[in-house]
Coordinates of N, CA and C in Angstrom, one line a residue:
Chain A
D10 N 48.9 40.8 -64.7 CA 48.9 39.9 -63.6 C 48.3 38.6 -64.1
A11 N 48.9 37.5 -63.5 CA 48.4 36.1 -63.8 C 46.9 36.0 -63.4
K12 N 46.2 35.1 -64.1 CA 44.8 34.9 -63.7 C 44.8 33.7 -62.7
T13 N 43.7 33.6 -62.0 CA 43.5 32.5 -61.1 C 42.3 31.8 -61.4
T14 N 42.2 30.5 -60.9 CA 41.0 29.7 -61.1 C 40.6 29.1 -59.7
Q15 N 39.4 29.4 -59.3 CA 38.9 28.9 -58.0 C 37.5 28.2 -58.3
P16 N 37.2 27.2 -57.4 CA 35.9 26.6 -57.5 C 34.8 27.7 -57.2
P17 N 33.7 27.7 -57.8 CA 32.7 28.7 -57.5 C 32.1 28.7 -56.1
S18 N 32.0 27.5 -55.6 CA 31.4 27.4 -54.3 C 31.9 26.2 -53.5
M19 N 31.8 26.2 -52.2 CA 32.1 25.0 -51.4 C 31.4 25.2 -50.0
D20 N 31.1 24.1 -49.5 CA 30.5 24.0 -48.1 C 31.5 23.5 -47.1
C21 N 31.4 23.9 -45.9 CA 32.3 23.5 -44.9 C 31.5 23.3 -43.6
A22 N 31.9 22.3 -42.8 CA 31.2 22.1 -41.5 C 31.9 23.0 -40.5
E23 N 31.0 23.6 -39.6 CA 31.5 24.4 -38.5 C 32.5 23.6 -37.6
G24 N 33.6 24.2 -37.3 CA 34.6 23.6 -36.5 C 35.6 22.8 -37.2
R25 N 35.3 22.5 -38.5 CA 36.3 21.7 -39.3 C 37.2 22.7 -40.1
A26 N 38.3 22.2 -40.6 CA 39.2 23.0 -41.4 C 38.5 23.1 -42.8
A27 N 38.7 24.4 -43.3 CA 38.2 24.6 -44.7 C 39.5 24.8 -45.5
N28 N 39.6 24.0 -46.6 CA 40.7 24.1 -47.5 C 40.2 24.7 -48.9
L29 N 40.7 25.8 -49.2 CA 40.2 26.5 -50.4 C 41.4 26.5 -51.4
P30 N 41.1 25.8 -52.6 CA 42.2 25.7 -53.6 C 42.2 26.9 -54.5
C31 N 43.3 27.1 -55.2 CA 43.4 28.1 -56.2 C 44.5 27.7 -57.2
N32 N 44.2 27.8 -58.4 CA 45.2 27.5 -59.4 C 45.7 28.8 -60.1
H33 N 47.0 28.9 -60.2 CA 47.6 30.1 -60.9 C 48.8 29.7 -61.7
S34 N 48.5 28.9 -62.7 CA 49.6 28.2 -63.4 C 50.5 29.2 -64.2
T35 N 50.0 30.4 -64.5 CA 50.9 31.3 -65.3 C 51.6 32.4 -64.4
I36 N 51.6 32.1 -63.1 CA 52.2 33.0 -62.2 C 53.7 33.2 -62.5
S37 N 54.2 34.4 -62.4 CA 55.6 34.7 -62.7 C 56.4 34.9 -61.4
G38 N 57.7 34.9 -61.5 CA 58.5 34.9 -60.3 C 58.4 36.1 -59.4
N39 N 57.9 37.2 -59.9 CA 57.8 38.4 -59.0 C 56.3 38.7 -58.6
E40 N 55.5 37.7 -58.7 CA 54.1 37.8 -58.3 C 53.8 37.1 -57.0
Y41 N 53.0 37.8 -56.2 CA 52.6 37.2 -54.9 C 51.2 36.6 -55.1
V42 N 50.9 35.7 -54.2 CA 49.5 35.2 -54.0 C 48.9 35.9 -52.8
Y43 N 47.8 36.6 -53.1 CA 47.0 37.2 -52.0 C 45.7 36.5 -51.9
W44 N 45.2 36.5 -50.6 CA 43.8 36.1 -50.4 C 43.1 37.2 -49.6
Y45 N 41.9 37.5 -50.2 CA 40.9 38.4 -49.5 C 39.6 37.6 -49.4
R46 N 38.8 38.1 -48.5 CA 37.4 37.6 -48.4 C 36.5 38.8 -48.3
Q47 N 35.2 38.5 -48.7 CA 34.2 39.5 -48.6 C 33.0 38.9 -48.0
I48 N 32.7 39.4 -46.8 CA 31.5 39.0 -46.1 C 30.4 39.9 -46.6
H49 N 29.2 39.3 -46.6 CA 28.0 40.0 -47.2 C 27.9 41.4 -46.7
S50 N 27.8 42.3 -47.7 CA 27.6 43.8 -47.4 C 28.8 44.5 -46.8
Q51 N 29.9 43.8 -46.8 CA 31.1 44.5 -46.3 C 32.2 44.6 -47.4
G52 N 33.2 45.4 -47.1 CA 34.3 45.6 -48.0 C 35.2 44.4 -48.0
P53 N 36.0 44.1 -49.0 CA 37.0 43.0 -49.0 C 37.9 43.1 -47.9
Q54 N 38.2 42.0 -47.2 CA 39.1 42.0 -46.1 C 40.3 41.2 -46.4
Y55 N 41.5 41.8 -46.1 CA 42.7 41.1 -46.4 C 42.9 39.9 -45.4
I56 N 43.3 38.7 -45.9 CA 43.6 37.6 -45.1 C 45.0 37.3 -44.9
I57 N 45.7 37.0 -46.1 CA 47.1 36.6 -46.0 C 47.7 36.7 -47.4
H58 N 49.0 36.7 -47.5 CA 49.7 36.7 -48.8 C 51.0 36.0 -48.6
G59 N 51.6 35.5 -49.8 CA 52.8 34.8 -49.8 C 53.5 34.8 -51.1
L60 N 54.8 34.6 -51.2 CA 55.5 34.5 -52.4 C 55.8 33.1 -52.8
K61 N 56.5 32.3 -51.9 CA 56.8 30.9 -52.2 C 56.8 30.1 -51.0
N62 N 57.0 30.7 -49.8 CA 57.0 29.9 -48.6 C 55.6 29.9 -48.0
N63 N 55.3 28.9 -47.3 CA 54.0 28.8 -46.6 C 54.0 29.9 -45.5
E64 N 52.8 30.4 -45.4 CA 52.6 31.5 -44.4 C 51.4 31.2 -43.5
T65 N 51.5 31.7 -42.3 CA 50.4 31.5 -41.3 C 50.3 32.8 -40.5
N66 N 49.0 33.2 -40.3 CA 48.7 34.3 -39.3 C 47.5 33.9 -38.5
E67 N 47.0 34.8 -37.8 CA 45.9 34.5 -36.8 C 44.6 34.1 -37.5
M68 N 44.5 34.4 -38.8 CA 43.3 34.1 -39.5 C 43.4 32.8 -40.3
A69 N 44.5 32.5 -40.9 CA 44.6 31.4 -41.8 C 46.0 31.0 -42.1
S70 N 46.1 29.9 -42.9 CA 47.4 29.5 -43.4 C 47.4 29.4 -44.9
L71 N 48.5 29.7 -45.5 CA 48.6 29.7 -47.0 C 49.7 28.7 -47.3
I72 N 49.3 27.7 -48.1 CA 50.2 26.7 -48.6 C 50.4 26.9 -50.1
I73 N 51.6 27.1 -50.5 CA 51.9 27.4 -51.9 C 52.8 26.2 -52.4
T74 N 52.4 25.6 -53.5 CA 53.2 24.5 -54.0 C 54.6 24.9 -54.5
E75 N 55.5 23.9 -54.6 CA 56.9 24.3 -54.9 C 57.0 24.9 -56.2
D76 N 56.2 24.5 -57.2 CA 56.3 25.1 -58.5 C 55.4 26.4 -58.6
R77 N 54.8 26.8 -57.5 CA 54.0 28.0 -57.3 C 52.8 28.1 -58.3
K78 N 52.4 27.0 -58.9 CA 51.3 27.0 -59.8 C 49.9 26.9 -59.1
S79 N 49.9 26.5 -57.9 CA 48.7 26.5 -57.1 C 48.9 26.8 -55.6
S80 N 47.9 27.1 -55.0 CA 48.0 27.3 -53.5 C 46.7 26.9 -52.8
T81 N 46.7 26.8 -51.5 CA 45.5 26.4 -50.7 C 45.5 27.3 -49.5
L82 N 44.3 27.9 -49.3 CA 44.1 28.7 -48.1 C 43.4 27.8 -47.1
I83 N 43.9 27.7 -45.9 CA 43.3 26.9 -44.9 C 42.8 27.7 -43.7
L84 N 41.5 27.6 -43.5 CA 40.9 28.2 -42.3 C 40.8 27.0 -41.3
P85 N 41.6 27.1 -40.2 CA 41.8 25.9 -39.4 C 40.5 25.4 -38.7
H86 N 39.7 26.3 -38.2 CA 38.5 25.9 -37.5 C 37.4 26.8 -37.9
A87 N 36.7 26.5 -39.0 CA 35.7 27.4 -39.6 C 34.6 27.7 -38.6
T88 N 34.2 28.9 -38.6 CA 33.0 29.3 -37.8 C 31.9 29.9 -38.8
L89 N 30.7 30.0 -38.3 CA 29.7 30.6 -39.1 C 30.0 31.9 -39.7
R90 N 30.8 32.7 -38.9 CA 31.2 34.0 -39.4 C 32.3 34.0 -40.5
D91 N 32.8 32.8 -40.9 CA 33.7 32.7 -42.0 C 32.9 32.5 -43.3
T92 N 31.6 32.5 -43.3 CA 30.8 32.4 -44.5 C 31.1 33.7 -45.3
A93 N 31.6 33.5 -46.5 CA 32.0 34.7 -47.3 C 32.4 34.3 -48.7
V94 N 32.7 35.2 -49.5 CA 33.3 34.9 -50.8 C 34.8 35.1 -50.6
Y95 N 35.6 34.1 -51.0 CA 37.1 34.2 -50.8 C 37.7 34.4 -52.2
Y96 N 38.6 35.3 -52.3 CA 39.3 35.7 -53.5 C 40.7 35.3 -53.5
C97 N 41.2 34.6 -54.4 CA 42.6 34.3 -54.6 C 43.1 35.3 -55.7
I98 N 44.1 36.0 -55.5 CA 44.6 37.0 -56.4 C 46.1 37.0 -56.6
V99 N 46.6 37.0 -57.8 CA 48.0 37.0 -58.0 C 48.3 38.5 -58.4
R100 N 49.3 39.0 -57.7 CA 49.5 40.4 -57.7 C 51.0 40.7 -58.1
G101 N 51.2 41.5 -59.1 CA 52.6 41.8 -59.5 C 53.1 42.9 -58.5
M102 N 54.4 42.9 -58.3 CA 54.9 43.9 -57.4 C 55.9 44.8 -58.0
I103 N 55.8 44.9 -59.3 CA 56.7 45.9 -60.0 C 56.1 47.2 -59.9
K104 N 56.8 48.2 -59.3 CA 56.2 49.5 -59.0 C 55.7 50.2 -60.2
A105 N 56.5 50.1 -61.3 CA 56.1 50.8 -62.5 C 54.8 50.3 -63.0
A106 N 54.5 49.1 -62.8 CA 53.2 48.5 -63.3 C 52.0 48.7 -62.3
G107 N 52.3 49.3 -61.2 CA 51.3 49.5 -60.3 C 51.1 48.3 -59.4
N108 N 50.4 48.4 -58.4 CA 50.2 47.3 -57.5 C 48.7 47.0 -57.2
K109 N 48.0 47.1 -58.3 CA 46.5 46.9 -58.2 C 46.2 45.5 -58.0
L110 N 45.0 45.2 -57.3 CA 44.4 43.9 -57.2 C 43.4 43.7 -58.2
T111 N 43.5 42.6 -58.9 CA 42.4 42.3 -59.9 C 41.7 41.1 -59.4
F112 N 40.4 41.3 -59.1 CA 39.5 40.3 -58.5 C 38.9 39.4 -59.6
G113 N 38.8 38.1 -59.3 CA 38.1 37.2 -60.2 C 36.7 36.9 -59.5
G114 N 36.2 35.8 -59.8 CA 34.9 35.4 -59.3 C 34.9 34.9 -57.8
G115 N 36.0 34.4 -57.4 CA 36.1 33.9 -56.0 C 35.4 32.6 -55.8
T116 N 35.5 32.1 -54.5 CA 34.8 30.9 -54.1 C 33.8 31.3 -53.0
R117 N 32.6 31.0 -53.2 CA 31.6 31.3 -52.2 C 31.6 30.1 -51.2
V118 N 32.0 30.4 -50.0 CA 32.1 29.4 -48.9 C 30.9 29.6 -47.9
L119 N 30.3 28.5 -47.7 CA 29.2 28.5 -46.8 C 29.5 27.5 -45.6
V120 N 29.7 28.1 -44.5 CA 29.9 27.3 -43.3 C 28.6 26.9 -42.6
K121 N 28.4 25.6 -42.5 CA 27.2 25.0 -42.0 C 27.3 24.5 -40.6
P122 N 26.3 24.7 -39.8 CA 26.3 24.2 -38.4 C 26.5 22.7 -38.3
Chain B
D24 N 43.0 51.7 -34.7 CA 43.2 52.7 -35.7 C 42.1 52.7 -36.7
A25 N 41.8 53.9 -37.2 CA 40.7 54.0 -38.1 C 41.1 53.4 -39.4
G26 N 40.1 52.8 -40.1 CA 40.4 52.2 -41.4 C 40.0 53.2 -42.5
V27 N 39.8 52.7 -43.6 CA 39.4 53.6 -44.7 C 38.0 54.0 -44.5
I28 N 37.7 55.3 -44.6 CA 36.4 55.8 -44.3 C 35.8 56.4 -45.5
Q29 N 34.6 55.9 -45.8 CA 33.8 56.3 -47.0 C 32.5 56.9 -46.6
S30 N 32.1 57.9 -47.4 CA 30.8 58.5 -47.2 C 30.2 59.0 -48.6
P31 N 28.9 59.0 -48.7 CA 28.0 58.4 -47.8 C 28.0 56.9 -47.9
R32 N 27.4 56.2 -46.9 CA 27.3 54.8 -47.0 C 26.2 54.3 -47.9
H33 N 25.2 55.1 -48.0 CA 24.1 54.8 -48.9 C 23.6 56.1 -49.5
E34 N 23.3 56.0 -50.8 CA 22.8 57.1 -51.5 C 21.8 56.7 -52.6
V35 N 20.7 57.3 -52.6 CA 19.7 57.1 -53.6 C 19.5 58.4 -54.3
T36 N 19.6 58.4 -55.7 CA 19.5 59.7 -56.4 C 18.8 59.4 -57.7
E37 N 18.3 60.5 -58.3 CA 17.6 60.4 -59.5 C 18.5 60.5 -60.7
M38 N 18.2 59.8 -61.7 CA 19.0 59.9 -63.0 C 19.2 61.3 -63.4
G39 N 20.4 61.6 -63.8 CA 20.8 62.9 -64.2 C 21.4 63.8 -63.2
Q40 N 21.3 63.4 -61.9 CA 21.9 64.1 -60.8 C 23.4 63.8 -60.7
E41 N 24.0 64.8 -60.1 CA 25.5 64.6 -59.8 C 25.6 63.8 -58.5
V42 N 26.5 62.9 -58.5 CA 26.8 62.1 -57.3 C 28.3 62.3 -56.9
T43 N 28.6 62.5 -55.7 CA 29.9 62.6 -55.2 C 30.2 61.7 -54.0
L44 N 31.1 60.8 -54.2 CA 31.5 59.8 -53.2 C 32.8 60.3 -52.6
R45 N 33.0 60.1 -51.3 CA 34.2 60.6 -50.6 C 34.9 59.5 -49.9
C46 N 36.2 59.7 -49.8 CA 37.0 58.7 -49.2 C 38.2 59.3 -48.4
K47 N 38.4 58.8 -47.2 CA 39.5 59.2 -46.4 C 40.4 57.9 -46.2
P48 N 41.6 57.9 -46.8 CA 42.4 56.7 -46.7 C 43.0 56.6 -45.3
I49 N 43.6 55.5 -45.0 CA 44.3 55.3 -43.7 C 45.4 56.2 -43.6
S50 N 45.6 56.9 -42.5 CA 46.6 57.9 -42.3 C 48.0 57.3 -42.6
G51 N 48.8 58.0 -43.4 CA 50.1 57.5 -43.8 C 50.2 56.7 -45.1
H52 N 49.0 56.3 -45.5 CA 49.0 55.5 -46.8 C 49.1 56.5 -48.0
N53 N 49.8 56.1 -49.0 CA 50.0 57.0 -50.1 C 49.5 56.5 -51.4
S54 N 48.9 55.3 -51.4 CA 48.2 54.8 -52.6 C 46.7 54.6 -52.3
L55 N 45.9 55.0 -53.3 CA 44.5 55.0 -53.1 C 43.8 54.4 -54.3
F56 N 42.8 53.6 -54.1 CA 42.2 52.9 -55.2 C 40.7 53.1 -55.1
W57 N 40.0 53.2 -56.2 CA 38.5 53.2 -56.3 C 38.1 52.0 -57.1
Y58 N 37.2 51.2 -56.5 CA 36.7 50.0 -57.1 C 35.2 50.1 -57.2
R59 N 34.6 49.4 -58.1 CA 33.1 49.3 -58.3 C 32.8 47.8 -58.3
Q60 N 31.7 47.5 -57.6 CA 31.2 46.1 -57.6 C 29.8 46.1 -58.0
T61 N 29.5 45.2 -59.0 CA 28.1 44.9 -59.4 C 28.0 43.4 -59.5
M62 N 26.7 43.0 -59.6 CA 26.5 41.5 -59.7 C 27.0 41.0 -61.0
M63 N 26.9 41.8 -62.1 CA 27.3 41.3 -63.4 C 28.8 41.3 -63.6
R64 N 29.5 42.3 -63.1 CA 30.9 42.5 -63.4 C 31.8 42.2 -62.2
G65 N 31.3 42.0 -61.1 CA 32.1 41.8 -59.9 C 32.9 43.0 -59.5
L66 N 34.0 42.9 -58.9 CA 34.8 44.0 -58.4 C 35.8 44.5 -59.5
E67 N 35.7 45.7 -59.9 CA 36.5 46.3 -60.9 C 37.2 47.5 -60.4
L68 N 38.5 47.6 -60.8 CA 39.3 48.8 -60.4 C 38.9 49.9 -61.4
L69 N 38.6 51.0 -60.8 CA 38.3 52.2 -61.6 C 39.5 53.1 -61.8
I70 N 40.2 53.4 -60.7 CA 41.3 54.3 -60.8 C 42.2 54.1 -59.6
Y71 N 43.5 54.5 -59.8 CA 44.5 54.2 -58.8 C 45.4 55.5 -58.7
F72 N 45.6 56.0 -57.5 CA 46.4 57.1 -57.2 C 47.6 56.7 -56.4
N73 N 48.7 57.3 -56.7 CA 49.9 57.2 -55.9 C 50.5 58.6 -55.6
N74 N 50.7 58.9 -54.3 CA 51.1 60.2 -53.9 C 50.2 61.3 -54.5
N75 N 48.9 61.1 -54.5 CA 47.9 62.0 -55.0 C 47.8 62.2 -56.5
V76 N 48.6 61.4 -57.2 CA 48.6 61.5 -58.7 C 47.9 60.3 -59.3
P77 N 47.0 60.5 -60.2 CA 46.4 59.4 -60.8 C 47.4 58.6 -61.7
I78 N 47.5 57.3 -61.4 CA 48.5 56.5 -62.1 C 47.8 55.7 -63.2
D79 N 46.7 55.2 -62.9 CA 46.0 54.3 -63.9 C 44.5 54.5 -63.8
D80 N 43.9 55.2 -64.8 CA 42.5 55.4 -64.8 C 41.8 54.7 -65.9
S81 N 42.4 53.6 -66.4 CA 41.9 52.8 -67.5 C 40.6 52.2 -67.2
G82 N 40.3 52.0 -65.9 CA 39.0 51.4 -65.6 C 37.8 52.3 -65.4
M83 N 38.1 53.6 -65.5 CA 37.0 54.6 -65.5 C 36.1 54.4 -66.7
P84 N 34.8 54.1 -66.5 CA 33.9 53.7 -67.6 C 33.7 54.7 -68.7
E85 N 33.6 55.9 -68.3 CA 33.3 57.0 -69.4 C 33.5 58.3 -68.7
D86 N 33.4 59.3 -69.6 CA 33.7 60.7 -69.1 C 32.8 61.2 -68.1
R87 N 31.7 60.5 -67.8 CA 30.8 61.0 -66.7 C 31.5 60.7 -65.4
F88 N 32.5 59.9 -65.3 CA 33.1 59.6 -64.1 C 34.4 60.4 -64.0
S89 N 34.7 61.0 -62.8 CA 35.9 61.6 -62.6 C 36.3 61.4 -61.1
A90 N 37.6 61.4 -60.9 CA 38.1 61.2 -59.5 C 39.3 62.2 -59.3
K91 N 39.3 62.7 -58.0 CA 40.4 63.6 -57.7 C 40.9 63.2 -56.3
M92 N 42.1 63.6 -56.1 CA 42.8 63.4 -54.8 C 43.6 64.7 -54.5
P93 N 42.9 65.7 -53.9 CA 43.5 67.0 -53.7 C 44.6 67.0 -52.6
N94 N 44.5 66.0 -51.7 CA 45.6 65.9 -50.7 C 45.7 64.4 -50.3
A95 N 46.6 64.1 -49.4 CA 46.9 62.7 -49.0 C 45.8 62.1 -48.2
S96 N 44.9 62.9 -47.7 CA 43.9 62.4 -46.8 C 42.4 62.5 -47.3
F97 N 42.3 62.7 -48.6 CA 40.9 62.9 -49.1 C 40.9 62.6 -50.6
S98 N 39.9 61.9 -51.0 CA 39.6 61.6 -52.5 C 38.1 61.7 -52.7
T99 N 37.8 62.0 -54.0 CA 36.4 62.0 -54.4 C 36.2 61.3 -55.7
L100 N 35.1 60.6 -55.8 CA 34.7 60.0 -57.1 C 33.4 60.6 -57.5
K101 N 33.3 61.3 -58.6 CA 32.1 62.0 -59.0 C 31.5 61.4 -60.3
I102 N 30.2 61.3 -60.3 CA 29.5 60.9 -61.5 C 28.5 62.0 -61.9
Q103 N 28.7 62.5 -63.1 CA 27.8 63.5 -63.6 C 27.7 63.4 -65.1
P104 N 26.5 63.3 -65.6 CA 25.2 62.9 -64.8 C 25.1 61.5 -64.5
S105 N 24.5 61.1 -63.5 CA 24.3 59.7 -63.1 C 23.3 59.0 -63.9
E106 N 23.4 57.7 -64.1 CA 22.5 56.9 -64.8 C 22.2 55.6 -64.0
P107 N 21.0 55.0 -64.3 CA 20.6 53.8 -63.5 C 21.7 52.7 -63.6
R108 N 22.4 52.6 -64.7 CA 23.5 51.6 -64.8 C 24.7 51.9 -63.9
D109 N 24.7 53.0 -63.3 CA 25.8 53.3 -62.3 C 25.5 52.8 -60.9
S110 N 24.3 52.2 -60.8 CA 24.0 51.7 -59.5 C 24.9 50.5 -59.1
A111 N 25.6 50.6 -58.0 CA 26.6 49.7 -57.6 C 27.1 50.0 -56.2
V112 N 28.0 49.2 -55.7 CA 28.8 49.5 -54.5 C 30.1 50.0 -54.9
Y113 N 30.5 51.1 -54.4 CA 31.8 51.7 -54.7 C 32.7 51.6 -53.5
F114 N 33.8 51.0 -53.7 CA 34.8 50.8 -52.6 C 36.0 51.7 -52.8
C115 N 36.5 52.3 -51.8 CA 37.7 52.9 -51.7 C 38.7 52.1 -50.9
A116 N 40.0 52.1 -51.3 CA 41.0 51.3 -50.6 C 42.3 52.0 -50.6
S117 N 43.1 51.7 -49.7 CA 44.4 52.4 -49.6 C 45.5 51.4 -49.1
S118 N 46.8 51.8 -49.4 CA 47.9 51.0 -49.0 C 49.1 52.0 -48.7
W119 N 50.0 51.5 -48.0 CA 51.2 52.2 -47.7 C 52.2 51.9 -48.7
D120 N 52.4 52.8 -49.7 CA 53.4 52.6 -50.8 C 52.9 51.5 -51.7
P121 N 53.2 51.6 -53.0 CA 52.9 50.5 -53.9 C 53.6 49.2 -53.4
G122 N 52.9 48.1 -53.4 CA 53.4 46.9 -53.0 C 53.0 46.4 -51.7
N123 N 52.4 47.2 -50.9 CA 52.0 46.8 -49.6 C 50.5 46.4 -49.6
T124 N 50.1 45.8 -48.5 CA 48.7 45.3 -48.4 C 47.7 46.4 -48.6
I125 N 46.7 46.1 -49.4 CA 45.6 47.1 -49.6 C 44.4 46.8 -48.7
Y126 N 43.9 47.9 -48.1 CA 42.8 47.8 -47.1 C 41.6 48.6 -47.7
F127 N 40.5 47.9 -47.6 CA 39.3 48.5 -48.2 C 38.4 49.1 -47.1
G128 N 37.6 50.1 -47.6 CA 36.5 50.7 -46.8 C 35.3 49.8 -46.9
E129 N 34.2 50.3 -46.2 CA 33.0 49.5 -46.2 C 32.1 49.7 -47.4
G130 N 32.5 50.7 -48.2 CA 31.7 50.9 -49.5 C 30.6 51.9 -49.4
S131 N 30.3 52.5 -50.5 CA 29.2 53.4 -50.7 C 28.2 52.8 -51.6
W132 N 27.0 52.5 -51.1 CA 26.0 51.8 -51.9 C 25.2 52.9 -52.7
L133 N 25.3 52.9 -54.0 CA 24.7 53.9 -54.8 C 23.5 53.3 -55.6
T134 N 22.4 53.9 -55.5 CA 21.2 53.5 -56.3 C 20.8 54.7 -57.1
V135 N 20.7 54.6 -58.4 CA 20.3 55.7 -59.3 C 18.9 55.2 -59.9
V136 N 17.9 56.0 -59.6 CA 16.5 55.6 -60.1 C 16.1 56.5 -61.2

């Protein structure tokens, strides 16, 4: 699976949008971009995923560049409960290779009042 | 709906003792994963099952670790004998078929003294 690069940490003001960048320049055509987050002392929580189109759900929006080499996770109105480590993961979808998630270091997001 | 259920949530044991961690995947899911999280190494995949069959155990650190999945609704991760360096949070996760979203449990916090 392709590796990802994320900033180690970022702060965000409560109520403002949080934009989390991720670089995945070696992504291949059959690999999806997944985002998970891990709130302290909890298991990783699925947020959103996409292949090449922008995606939105009740938690966040995912913007993938046209060349698919980078993406941005947008939390539209950050709350204190969004403080967590956010992981951007590129995941291959070839069944023979398995569908495991490989976690990197993630971005530690601190939402401040 | 119930998520992935892990037990025990916390365990403290003495070096040399056997430790058994248990996992009940989400009903209907046929892929199951065991991950380990430490401060030094982050989240690492230990083993992955599909339809109760181990597919990839390359992440299992050594022979002291073993995992089984006797049926679709239960899996165990066993450490025998345990060592202090096994202290970590162990997460179980499951998904419906390879390629679908993976959902994590809340983890089993293991301390070996």
